[in-house]
Coordinates of C-alpha atoms in Angstrom, one line a residue:
M1 CA 172.5 5.2 98.2
N2 CA 176.1 7.2 97.5
I3 CA 176.2 5.5 93.9
P4 CA 180.7 6.0 93.6
H5 CA 181.3 4.7 97.1
I6 CA 179.4 1.4 96.3
R7 CA 181.0 0.8 93.5
L8 CA 184.1 1.6 94.9
L9 CA 184.0 -1.9 97.3
N10 CA 182.9 -3.8 94.8
Q11 CA 185.1 -2.7 92.0
Q12 CA 188.0 -3.4 95.0
L13 CA 189.6 -0.5 94.6
V14 CA 188.5 0.3 98.2
A15 CA 188.9 -2.3 100.8
P16 CA 189.7 -4.3 98.3
R17 CA 188.6 -8.3 99.4
F18 CA 191.2 -10.8 96.8
S19 CA 194.7 -11.3 97.6
D20 CA 195.1 -14.0 94.5
V21 CA 195.1 -12.3 91.0
H22 CA 192.6 -14.8 89.1
D23 CA 189.5 -14.5 91.7
L24 CA 190.4 -11.0 91.4
V25 CA 190.0 -10.8 87.4
S26 CA 187.1 -13.5 88.1
W27 CA 185.1 -12.0 90.5
M28 CA 185.4 -9.0 88.3
G29 CA 184.2 -10.7 84.4
M30 CA 186.6 -8.9 83.0
L31 CA 188.6 -6.7 83.5
Q32 CA 189.6 -3.6 80.6
A33 CA 193.3 -4.3 79.3
Q34 CA 193.2 -2.1 76.2
E35 CA 197.3 -0.7 77.3
Y36 CA 200.2 -3.2 77.6
K37 CA 200.5 -2.4 81.0
M38 CA 198.3 -0.2 82.1
M39 CA 196.1 -3.1 82.2
R40 CA 198.0 -4.5 84.5
W41 CA 198.2 -1.6 86.9
A42 CA 194.5 -2.7 86.7
V43 CA 194.5 -5.4 88.8
G44 CA 197.1 -4.6 91.1
V45 CA 195.5 -1.4 92.3
R46 CA 192.4 -4.1 93.4
L47 CA 194.2 -5.9 95.5
K48 CA 195.2 -6.6 98.7
Q49 CA 199.1 -6.1 98.0
P50 CA 198.9 -4.2 94.3
S51 CA 202.0 -7.2 93.0
M52 CA 203.5 -7.6 89.6
E53 CA 205.1 -10.5 90.6
A54 CA 202.0 -12.3 91.0
F55 CA 199.8 -10.7 88.4
R56 CA 202.8 -11.9 86.0
E57 CA 203.1 -15.3 88.1
A58 CA 198.8 -15.7 87.2
Y59 CA 200.0 -14.7 83.6
D60 CA 202.0 -16.3 82.7
S61 CA 201.0 -19.7 84.3
G62 CA 197.5 -18.7 81.8
R63 CA 195.7 -18.4 85.0
I64 CA 194.1 -14.9 83.3
V65 CA 194.5 -14.1 80.0
R66 CA 194.8 -11.6 77.6
S67 CA 192.1 -11.9 73.9
H68 CA 189.4 -9.2 72.1
L69 CA 185.8 -10.3 73.3
F70 CA 182.7 -8.3 74.0
R71 CA 183.3 -4.1 72.2
C72 CA 185.9 -6.6 70.0
T73 CA 187.9 -5.2 72.6
W74 CA 190.9 -6.6 74.9
Q75 CA 189.8 -7.8 78.0
L76 CA 191.0 -9.6 80.9
V77 CA 189.7 -12.6 82.1
A78 CA 189.8 -15.6 83.3
A79 CA 190.6 -18.6 81.9
E80 CA 187.8 -21.0 82.6
D81 CA 185.2 -18.1 81.4
L82 CA 187.5 -17.4 77.9
R83 CA 185.1 -20.3 75.6
W84 CA 182.1 -19.3 77.0
M85 CA 182.4 -15.2 76.7
L86 CA 184.0 -16.3 73.4
S87 CA 180.3 -18.1 72.5
L88 CA 177.7 -14.4 72.7
C89 CA 180.5 -11.9 71.1
T90 CA 182.0 -13.7 68.5
E91 CA 178.8 -12.6 66.2
K92 CA 178.9 -10.0 66.4
N93 CA 182.4 -9.3 66.7
K94 CA 183.0 -10.5 63.1
S95 CA 180.0 -8.7 61.4
A96 CA 181.8 -5.7 63.1
I97 CA 184.9 -6.4 61.7
N98 CA 183.7 -6.9 58.3
G99 CA 181.3 -3.4 58.0
Y100 CA 184.9 -2.0 59.7
L101 CA 186.8 -3.3 56.4
A102 CA 184.1 -2.5 53.9
Y103 CA 184.3 1.4 55.4
R104 CA 187.1 1.0 55.1
G105 CA 186.7 -0.3 51.1
R106 CA 188.1 -4.1 51.9
T107 CA 186.9 -7.4 51.8
I108 CA 188.3 -10.4 53.4
S109 CA 186.4 -14.1 53.0
E110 CA 186.6 -16.4 54.6
R111 CA 188.5 -18.4 52.9
E112 CA 191.2 -15.8 53.7
Y113 CA 190.6 -16.2 57.6
E114 CA 190.9 -20.3 57.6
Y115 CA 193.8 -20.0 55.2
A116 CA 195.4 -16.9 58.2
N117 CA 194.5 -19.8 60.7
S118 CA 196.5 -22.9 59.3
L119 CA 199.1 -20.8 59.5
I120 CA 198.9 -19.2 62.8
Y121 CA 198.0 -22.6 64.1
E122 CA 201.5 -23.2 62.4
S123 CA 203.0 -21.5 63.5
L124 CA 202.7 -21.8 67.2
V125 CA 202.2 -25.2 67.5
G126 CA 204.0 -26.7 70.2
E127 CA 205.1 -22.8 71.8
K128 CA 204.4 -21.7 74.8
S129 CA 204.1 -18.8 73.6
M130 CA 205.2 -15.6 70.9
C131 CA 205.5 -12.4 71.2
K132 CA 203.5 -10.5 68.2
D133 CA 207.3 -9.8 66.3
A134 CA 208.6 -12.8 66.1
L135 CA 204.8 -15.0 65.0
L136 CA 204.6 -11.9 62.4
A137 CA 208.2 -13.5 61.4
R138 CA 207.1 -16.8 61.4
L139 CA 203.8 -15.8 58.9
A140 CA 206.4 -13.3 56.5
E141 CA 208.7 -16.6 56.1
K142 CA 205.2 -18.3 55.0
G143 CA 204.8 -16.2 52.1
F144 CA 202.3 -14.7 55.2
V145 CA 202.2 -11.1 54.4
D146 CA 200.3 -8.2 54.5
D147 CA 200.4 -4.4 56.3
A148 CA 200.1 -4.1 59.9
H149 CA 196.9 -3.5 60.3
T150 CA 195.2 -6.1 58.1
I151 CA 197.4 -8.7 59.7
S152 CA 196.2 -7.7 63.8
I153 CA 192.3 -8.0 61.5
Y154 CA 193.3 -11.8 60.9
L155 CA 195.1 -11.6 64.4
R156 CA 192.1 -10.3 66.2
R157 CA 189.6 -12.6 64.7
A158 CA 192.2 -15.1 65.0
E159 CA 191.5 -14.7 68.9
L160 CA 187.5 -13.7 68.0
E161 CA 187.2 -17.8 66.7
G162 CA 188.9 -19.0 70.2
L163 CA 192.1 -20.3 68.1
I164 CA 195.0 -18.0 70.1
C165 CA 195.1 -16.3 73.2
S166 CA 197.8 -14.2 74.8
G167 CA 200.9 -16.0 75.9
E168 CA 203.0 -15.1 78.9
L169 CA 203.6 -11.7 79.2
D170 CA 206.1 -9.9 77.4
N171 CA 207.0 -6.0 78.9
R172 CA 206.6 -4.1 75.9
Q173 CA 204.2 -6.2 73.6
N174 CA 201.7 -8.4 73.1
T175 CA 202.2 -12.1 73.0
Y176 CA 200.6 -14.9 71.3
A177 CA 198.9 -18.9 72.0
L178 CA 197.3 -21.6 70.6
V179 CA 194.5 -21.2 73.3
E180 CA 194.1 -25.3 72.9
A181 CA 197.6 -25.6 74.6
R182 CA 197.1 -23.1 77.2
I183 CA 193.6 -23.7 78.4
P184 CA 192.2 -27.2 79.6
P185 CA 189.4 -28.2 78.0
T186 CA 186.3 -26.5 80.2
K187 CA 182.3 -27.2 80.6
K188 CA 179.7 -25.7 77.3
L189 CA 177.3 -23.7 79.3
L190 CA 173.6 -22.7 77.2
R191 CA 173.9 -19.9 76.1
E192 CA 170.6 -19.0 78.5
E193 CA 173.8 -20.5 81.0
A194 CA 176.6 -18.3 79.6
V195 CA 174.1 -14.5 79.8
A196 CA 172.8 -15.6 83.1
L197 CA 176.8 -16.0 84.4
L198 CA 177.6 -12.4 82.9
A199 CA 174.8 -10.6 84.3
R200 CA 176.2 -11.9 88.3
K201 CA 179.8 -10.7 87.1
Y202 CA 178.7 -7.7 85.7
F203 CA 176.5 -6.3 88.6
R204 CA 178.1 -8.8 92.3
S205 CA 181.3 -6.3 90.8
H206 CA 179.7 -3.4 89.7
S207 CA 176.8 -2.4 91.3
P208 CA 174.8 -0.5 91.6
A209 CA 174.4 -0.1 88.1
T210 CA 171.3 0.0 85.0
L211 CA 170.3 -2.7 82.5
E212 CA 171.1 0.1 79.9
D213 CA 175.2 0.2 81.8
F214 CA 175.1 -4.2 81.6
V215 CA 173.8 -3.5 77.6
W216 CA 176.9 -1.6 77.2
W217 CA 179.5 -3.6 78.7
T218 CA 178.6 -6.4 76.6
N219 CA 177.0 -5.5 73.8
L220 CA 174.8 -7.6 73.7
G221 CA 171.0 -7.4 72.0
M222 CA 168.2 -5.4 74.8
R223 CA 166.0 -7.7 75.1
E224 CA 168.5 -10.9 75.7
C225 CA 170.5 -8.4 78.8
R226 CA 166.9 -7.9 80.0
E227 CA 165.8 -11.9 80.2
A228 CA 168.9 -12.7 82.0
I229 CA 168.8 -10.0 83.9
E230 CA 165.7 -11.8 84.8
G231 CA 167.1 -15.3 84.9
I232 CA 168.9 -13.8 88.4
R233 CA 166.2 -11.3 89.8
H234 CA 166.6 -13.0 93.2
E235 CA 170.0 -12.4 93.2
M236 CA 169.0 -8.4 93.4
I237 CA 168.6 -6.3 95.2
L238 CA 165.6 -2.6 93.1
E239 CA 166.5 0.8 94.1
R240 CA 165.0 4.2 92.8
Y241 CA 167.2 7.0 92.3
E242 CA 167.3 9.9 90.0
G243 CA 164.3 7.9 88.1
K244 CA 165.9 5.1 87.1
V245 CA 166.2 1.6 88.4
Y246 CA 170.0 0.6 89.7
Y247 CA 170.4 -3.2 90.1
I248 CA 172.1 -4.1 93.4
H249 CA 174.0 -8.0 93.8
R250 CA 173.1 -9.2 97.2
D251 CA 177.5 -10.5 97.0
C252 CA 178.2 -6.9 96.4
R253 CA 179.2 -5.1 99.9
V254 CA 177.0 -2.0 100.4
R255 CA 179.3 -1.0 103.8
G256 CA 182.5 0.0 104.7
Y257 CA 183.5 2.1 102.7
H258 CA 186.4 4.6 103.1
R259 CA 187.5 7.0 101.9
Q260 CA 190.5 7.1 99.7
T261 CA 193.1 8.9 96.6
I262 CA 193.2 6.5 94.1
M263 CA 194.9 6.6 91.1
L264 CA 193.1 4.8 88.4
P265 CA 194.5 3.8 85.0
S266 CA 193.9 4.6 81.0
Y267 CA 191.0 2.5 80.2
D268 CA 189.4 1.4 83.7
E269 CA 186.5 -0.7 84.1
Y270 CA 185.1 1.8 87.2
L271 CA 184.7 4.5 84.3
I272 CA 184.2 2.3 81.1
G273 CA 181.4 -0.1 82.8
Y274 CA 178.9 2.0 82.6
K275 CA 177.2 3.9 79.9
S276 CA 176.3 6.8 82.4
R277 CA 179.4 8.0 83.9
H278 CA 177.7 11.0 85.6
H279 CA 177.8 9.8 89.2
V280 CA 181.9 10.1 88.7
L281 CA 182.6 12.7 86.1
D282 CA 181.3 16.4 86.3
E283 CA 179.8 17.1 82.1
K284 CA 182.3 20.0 82.1
F285 CA 185.7 17.5 82.7
R286 CA 184.7 14.7 80.5
H287 CA 186.9 15.6 78.2
R288 CA 189.7 15.4 80.9
A289 CA 188.6 11.4 81.5
Y290 CA 187.5 10.3 77.7
S291 CA 187.3 12.0 74.0
Q292 CA 184.5 11.9 71.9
N293 CA 186.3 8.6 69.9
G294 CA 187.1 6.4 72.0
L295 CA 190.6 7.4 74.3
F296 CA 189.8 6.9 77.7
Y297 CA 193.2 8.3 79.7
P298 CA 194.3 8.6 83.4
V299 CA 192.7 9.8 85.5
I300 CA 192.3 10.6 90.1
L301 CA 189.5 9.4 91.8
E302 CA 189.0 11.5 95.7
D303 CA 186.3 10.4 97.2
G304 CA 184.5 8.3 93.6
I305 CA 184.9 11.2 91.7
V306 CA 187.1 12.1 89.2
V307 CA 188.8 14.9 89.8
G308 CA 192.6 15.1 88.2
N309 CA 194.6 13.4 85.1
W310 CA 198.0 11.3 86.5
H311 CA 200.2 9.9 83.7
P312 CA 203.8 7.1 84.8
R313 CA 206.3 9.7 85.1
G314 CA 204.8 11.5 88.1
E315 CA 202.6 14.3 86.2
S316 CA 199.7 15.0 87.8
S317 CA 197.2 18.0 87.0
F318 CA 193.8 19.1 88.8
F319 CA 191.0 19.7 87.3
V320 CA 190.0 22.8 89.9
E321 CA 193.1 24.4 90.8
E322 CA 192.1 25.2 94.7
F323 CA 190.8 21.0 95.0
Q324 CA 194.7 19.7 95.0
P325 CA 193.8 16.1 96.8
D326 CA 198.0 14.5 97.9
I327 CA 198.1 11.3 95.9
T328 CA 202.0 11.2 97.9
D329 CA 200.3 7.7 98.8
A330 CA 198.6 6.7 95.9
F331 CA 202.0 7.2 93.7
G332 CA 204.4 5.0 96.2
R333 CA 201.6 1.9 95.3
Y334 CA 201.8 2.8 91.8
R335 CA 205.8 2.9 92.1
Q336 CA 206.2 0.0 94.2
F337 CA 204.1 -2.5 91.8
F338 CA 205.7 -2.1 88.8
Q339 CA 209.7 -1.4 91.3
L340 CA 210.6 -5.2 89.3
E341 CA 210.0 -3.5 86.1

């Protein structure tokens, strides 16, 4: 079993099957979207024909949205998935925020959050979209002023409660809109149904993967994740490799791989979507791909293996001087994608 090759196929990084941005994001379940510009390339690199215009249309129309979800980090998701995903991760994320604030010697009461949410709602009601600077200015007009970091906590909490999500795409900064105005009502799922759906989305797009990988990706409990996998067990193929059990969803491809040099954005699912990354990254080069405090860098893949770093300015560096694959075509795809920006 060649794990890197199969993952490249199912993550749509080789021989992608999708032309529609929404359909791709829905297939992936969620795409890490930590950096506002790089998240666009996380989508573009997975499309049949990378198109910034197509990304902007899907984002501006609200067919895909960006919000804080699992692991309390930024993710891109299909709009219809936002509410049920929030139902799975909100309480754990609230606890994480409270713990973070306590570590910094700060507390925010539920009453304070409710007050902030009321002002955020008043500021955005009737607005199709508002950039972050304009929203902060409007909040300040209403007397709600705090340091930038604490304000970001209030905004994150409003996202977790399903009050706000991303608005239209801005070239420079985050935008916000009310969820009720941006996303039509969707059917509520029982928690068991939602976790099973999450497992299906994960394993069809990230296979081969382990239970531990799924736990990492979702930040849900081990028991709940195990039960979710058992709930879709009839959809899975089990493979034992290096003493571990790997799950491959029946909708996955295991054939069709062809060698290709790929430039991945920072925080890409190909790395961040798994607890263990040893299949694609030599441990001695780990610090070149991501840091101890959770920073993930843009990397170059050759035959599914991380071999170097790149920068949007056109710079590149390789881990082994003797091995420097030609990245001209890969850079060309990236530049073409952003040519209208």
